[in-house]
mmCIF file of C-alpha atoms in Angstrom:
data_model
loop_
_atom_site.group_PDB
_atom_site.id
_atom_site.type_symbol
_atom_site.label_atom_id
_atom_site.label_comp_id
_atom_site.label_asym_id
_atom_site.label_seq_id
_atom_site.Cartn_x
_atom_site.Cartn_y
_atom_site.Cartn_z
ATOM 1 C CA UNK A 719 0.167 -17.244 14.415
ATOM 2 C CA UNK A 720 -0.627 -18.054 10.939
ATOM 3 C CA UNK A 721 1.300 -16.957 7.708
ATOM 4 C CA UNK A 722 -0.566 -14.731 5.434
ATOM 5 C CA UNK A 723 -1.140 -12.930 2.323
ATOM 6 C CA UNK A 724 -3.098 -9.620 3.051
ATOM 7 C CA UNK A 725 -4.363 -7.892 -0.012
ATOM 8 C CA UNK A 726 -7.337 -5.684 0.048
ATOM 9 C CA UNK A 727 -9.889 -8.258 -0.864
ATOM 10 C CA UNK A 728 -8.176 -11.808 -0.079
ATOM 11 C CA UNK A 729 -6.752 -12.605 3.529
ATOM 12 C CA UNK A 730 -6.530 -15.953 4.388
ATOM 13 C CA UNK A 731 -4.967 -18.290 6.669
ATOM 14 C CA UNK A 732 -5.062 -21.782 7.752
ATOM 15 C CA UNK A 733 -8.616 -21.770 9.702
ATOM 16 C CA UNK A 734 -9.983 -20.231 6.581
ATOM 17 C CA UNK A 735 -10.868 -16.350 5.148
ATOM 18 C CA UNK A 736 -11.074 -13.254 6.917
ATOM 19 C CA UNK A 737 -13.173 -10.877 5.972
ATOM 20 C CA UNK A 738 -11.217 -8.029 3.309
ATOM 21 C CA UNK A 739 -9.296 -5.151 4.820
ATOM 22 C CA UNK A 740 -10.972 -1.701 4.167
ATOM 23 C CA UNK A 741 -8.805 0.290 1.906
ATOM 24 C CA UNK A 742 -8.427 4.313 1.724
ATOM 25 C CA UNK A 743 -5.994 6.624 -1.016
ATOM 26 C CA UNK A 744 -5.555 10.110 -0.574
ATOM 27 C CA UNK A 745 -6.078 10.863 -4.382
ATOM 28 C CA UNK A 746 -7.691 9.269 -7.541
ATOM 29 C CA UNK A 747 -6.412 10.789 -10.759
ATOM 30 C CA UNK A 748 -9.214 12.836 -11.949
ATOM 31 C CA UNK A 749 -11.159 11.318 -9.708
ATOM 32 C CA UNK A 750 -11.453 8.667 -12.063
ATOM 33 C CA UNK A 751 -12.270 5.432 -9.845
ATOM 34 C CA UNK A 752 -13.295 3.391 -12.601
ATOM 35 C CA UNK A 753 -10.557 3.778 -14.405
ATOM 36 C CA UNK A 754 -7.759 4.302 -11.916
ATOM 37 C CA UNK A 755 -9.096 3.741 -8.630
ATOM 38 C CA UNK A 756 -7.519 1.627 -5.747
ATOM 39 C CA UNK A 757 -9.284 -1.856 -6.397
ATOM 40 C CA UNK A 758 -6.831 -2.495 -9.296
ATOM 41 C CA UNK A 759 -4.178 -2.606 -7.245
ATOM 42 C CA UNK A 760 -5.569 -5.905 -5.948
ATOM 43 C CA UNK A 761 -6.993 -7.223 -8.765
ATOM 44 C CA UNK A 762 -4.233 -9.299 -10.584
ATOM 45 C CA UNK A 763 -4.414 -7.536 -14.075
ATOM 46 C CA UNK A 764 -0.934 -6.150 -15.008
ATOM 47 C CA UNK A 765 -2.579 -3.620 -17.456
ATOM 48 C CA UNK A 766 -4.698 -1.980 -14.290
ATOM 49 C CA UNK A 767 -3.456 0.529 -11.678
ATOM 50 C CA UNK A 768 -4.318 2.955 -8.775
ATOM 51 C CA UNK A 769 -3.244 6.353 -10.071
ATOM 52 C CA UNK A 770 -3.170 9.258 -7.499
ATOM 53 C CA UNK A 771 -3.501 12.772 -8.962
ATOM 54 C CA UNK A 772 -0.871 15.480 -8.251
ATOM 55 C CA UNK A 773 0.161 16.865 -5.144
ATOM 56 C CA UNK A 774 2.572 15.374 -2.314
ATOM 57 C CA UNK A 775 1.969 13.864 -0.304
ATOM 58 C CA UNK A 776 0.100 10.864 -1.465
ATOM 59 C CA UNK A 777 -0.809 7.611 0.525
ATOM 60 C CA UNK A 778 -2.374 4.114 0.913
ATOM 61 C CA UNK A 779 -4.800 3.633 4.113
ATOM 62 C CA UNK A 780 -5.073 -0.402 4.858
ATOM 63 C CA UNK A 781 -7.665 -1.074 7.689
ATOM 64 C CA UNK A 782 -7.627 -4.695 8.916
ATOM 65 C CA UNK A 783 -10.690 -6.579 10.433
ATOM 66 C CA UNK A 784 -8.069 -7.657 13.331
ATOM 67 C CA UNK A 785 -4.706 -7.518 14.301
ATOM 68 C CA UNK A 786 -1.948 -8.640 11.812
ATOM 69 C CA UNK A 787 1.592 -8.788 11.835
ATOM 70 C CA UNK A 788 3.204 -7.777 8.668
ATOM 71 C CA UNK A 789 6.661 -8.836 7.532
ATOM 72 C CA UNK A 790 6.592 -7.699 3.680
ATOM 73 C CA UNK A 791 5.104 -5.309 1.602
ATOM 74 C CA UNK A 792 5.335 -5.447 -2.110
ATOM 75 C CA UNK A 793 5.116 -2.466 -4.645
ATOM 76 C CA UNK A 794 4.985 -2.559 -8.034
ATOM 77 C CA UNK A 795 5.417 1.040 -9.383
ATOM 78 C CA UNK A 796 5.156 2.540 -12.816
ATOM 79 C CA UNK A 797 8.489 3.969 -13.876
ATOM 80 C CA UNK A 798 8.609 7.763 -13.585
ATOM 81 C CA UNK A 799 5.918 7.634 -10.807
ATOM 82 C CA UNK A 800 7.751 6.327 -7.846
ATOM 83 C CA UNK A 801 7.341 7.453 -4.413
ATOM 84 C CA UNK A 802 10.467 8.966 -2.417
ATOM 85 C CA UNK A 803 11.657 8.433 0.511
ATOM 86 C CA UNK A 804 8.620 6.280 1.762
ATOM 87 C CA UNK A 805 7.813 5.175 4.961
ATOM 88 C CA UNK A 806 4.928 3.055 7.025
ATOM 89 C CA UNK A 807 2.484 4.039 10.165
ATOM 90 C CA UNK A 808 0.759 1.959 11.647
ATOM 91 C CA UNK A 809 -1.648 1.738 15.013
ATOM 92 C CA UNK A 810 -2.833 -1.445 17.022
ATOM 93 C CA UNK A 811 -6.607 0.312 16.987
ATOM 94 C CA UNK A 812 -8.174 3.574 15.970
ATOM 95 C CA UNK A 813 -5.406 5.709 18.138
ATOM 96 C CA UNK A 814 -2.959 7.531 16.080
ATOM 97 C CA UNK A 815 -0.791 6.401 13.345
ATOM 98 C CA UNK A 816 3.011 6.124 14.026
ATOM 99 C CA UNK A 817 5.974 6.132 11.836
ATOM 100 C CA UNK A 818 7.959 2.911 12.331
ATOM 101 C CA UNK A 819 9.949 1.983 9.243
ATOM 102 C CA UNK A 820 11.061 4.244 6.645
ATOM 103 C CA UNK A 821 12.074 2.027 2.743
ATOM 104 C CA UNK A 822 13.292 3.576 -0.546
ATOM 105 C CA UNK A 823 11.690 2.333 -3.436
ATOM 106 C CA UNK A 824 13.720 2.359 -6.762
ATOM 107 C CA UNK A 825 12.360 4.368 -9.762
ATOM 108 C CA UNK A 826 11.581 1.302 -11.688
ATOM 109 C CA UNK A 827 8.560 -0.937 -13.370
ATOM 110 C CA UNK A 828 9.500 -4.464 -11.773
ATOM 111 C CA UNK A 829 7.948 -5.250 -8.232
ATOM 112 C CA UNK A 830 10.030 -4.410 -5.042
ATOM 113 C CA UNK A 831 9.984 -6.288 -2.040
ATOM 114 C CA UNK A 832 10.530 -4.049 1.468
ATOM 115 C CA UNK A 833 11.010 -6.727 4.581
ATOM 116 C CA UNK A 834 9.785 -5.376 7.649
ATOM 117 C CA UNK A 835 12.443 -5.553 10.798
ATOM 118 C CA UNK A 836 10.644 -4.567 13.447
ATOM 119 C CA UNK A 837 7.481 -5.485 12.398
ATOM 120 C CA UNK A 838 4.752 -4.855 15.509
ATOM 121 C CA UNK A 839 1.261 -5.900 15.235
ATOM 122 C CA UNK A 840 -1.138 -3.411 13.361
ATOM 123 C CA UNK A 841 -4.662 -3.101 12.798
ATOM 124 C CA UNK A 842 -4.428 0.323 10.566
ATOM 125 C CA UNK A 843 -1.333 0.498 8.263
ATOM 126 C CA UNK A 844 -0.896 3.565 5.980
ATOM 127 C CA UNK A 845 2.149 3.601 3.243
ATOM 128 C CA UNK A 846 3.508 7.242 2.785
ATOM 129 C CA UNK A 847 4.414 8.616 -0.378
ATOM 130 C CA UNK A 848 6.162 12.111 0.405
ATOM 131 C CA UNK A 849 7.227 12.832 -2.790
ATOM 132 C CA UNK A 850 7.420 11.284 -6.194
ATOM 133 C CA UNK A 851 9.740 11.346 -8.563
ATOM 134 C CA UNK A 852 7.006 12.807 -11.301
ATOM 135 C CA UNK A 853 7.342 16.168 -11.295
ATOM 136 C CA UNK A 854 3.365 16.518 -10.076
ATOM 137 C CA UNK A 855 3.489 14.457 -7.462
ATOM 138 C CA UNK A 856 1.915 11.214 -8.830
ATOM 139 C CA UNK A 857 2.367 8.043 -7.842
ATOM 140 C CA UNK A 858 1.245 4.938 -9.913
ATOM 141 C CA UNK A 859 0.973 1.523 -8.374
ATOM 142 C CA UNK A 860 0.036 -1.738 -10.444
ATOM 143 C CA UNK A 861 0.538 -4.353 -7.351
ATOM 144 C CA UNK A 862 0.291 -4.384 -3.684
ATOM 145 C CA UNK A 863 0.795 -7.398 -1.602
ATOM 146 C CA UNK A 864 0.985 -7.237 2.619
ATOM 147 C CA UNK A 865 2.873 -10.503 3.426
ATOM 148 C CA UNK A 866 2.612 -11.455 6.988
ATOM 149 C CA UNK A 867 0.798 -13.346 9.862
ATOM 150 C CA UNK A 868 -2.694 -12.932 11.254
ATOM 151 C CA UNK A 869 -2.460 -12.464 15.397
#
């Protein structure tokens, strides 16, 4: 197995790139893409970020090319606009998505690092945002990294 960084448009590993994971989010605010869609989560710019619109709940939809293992996954939220009580699915194809690790992310700007116990090998991983602690329902989200390895 090879350690990994898997982001939306950059997973790598020793023999070289794999192709980008497909990414899906329940809501764009507005349904402004250009301004707040999901690519600027990935994109390295500290002044860019996915922004769902109201309602609960809210969610991140990471579809892998193959199987991966992942170990870490790192949010970095926008104070005010923190999902609650959070939790991961995943599946090992196109079956359905089970809930295997529930996190509770801080309401704070500075990035937060979850570490996966019983990390199993996915191919679909969705991050769940129940609630929020905005009022509406938002959740903003500047960074997200996958750590982990490539099966």
């Amino acid at each position: 197995m090879d350690y990994a960084t898997i982001m939306a448009f950059s997973l790598t590993r020793e023999d070289g790139q794999l192709p980008a994971p497909k990414v899906r989010v329940s809501s764009v605010l507005n349904r402004d893409v250009k301004q707040f869609g999901k690519k600027f989560m990935f994109d390295g710019d500290e002044e860019t970020c996915w922004n769902s619109d109201q309602g609960s709940p809210q969610w991140i939809l990471v579809e892998f090319t193959e199987e991966v293992c992942p170990e870490e996954i790192q949010l970095q939220f926008q104070g005010g606009f923190v999902g609650k009580d959070c939790w991961l699915e995943g599946s090992s194809g196109d079956g359905d998505l089970k809930r295997f690790m529930d996190f509770y992310p801080e309401d704070v700007n500075s990035l937060q690092i979850s570490f996966l116990k019983e990390a199993s090998s996915v191919k679909r991983l969705r991050i769940v945002f129940p609630t929020s602690t905005d009022f509406f329902g938002r959740v903003t989200v500047y960074k997200l990294d996958i750590i982990g390895t490539s099966i």
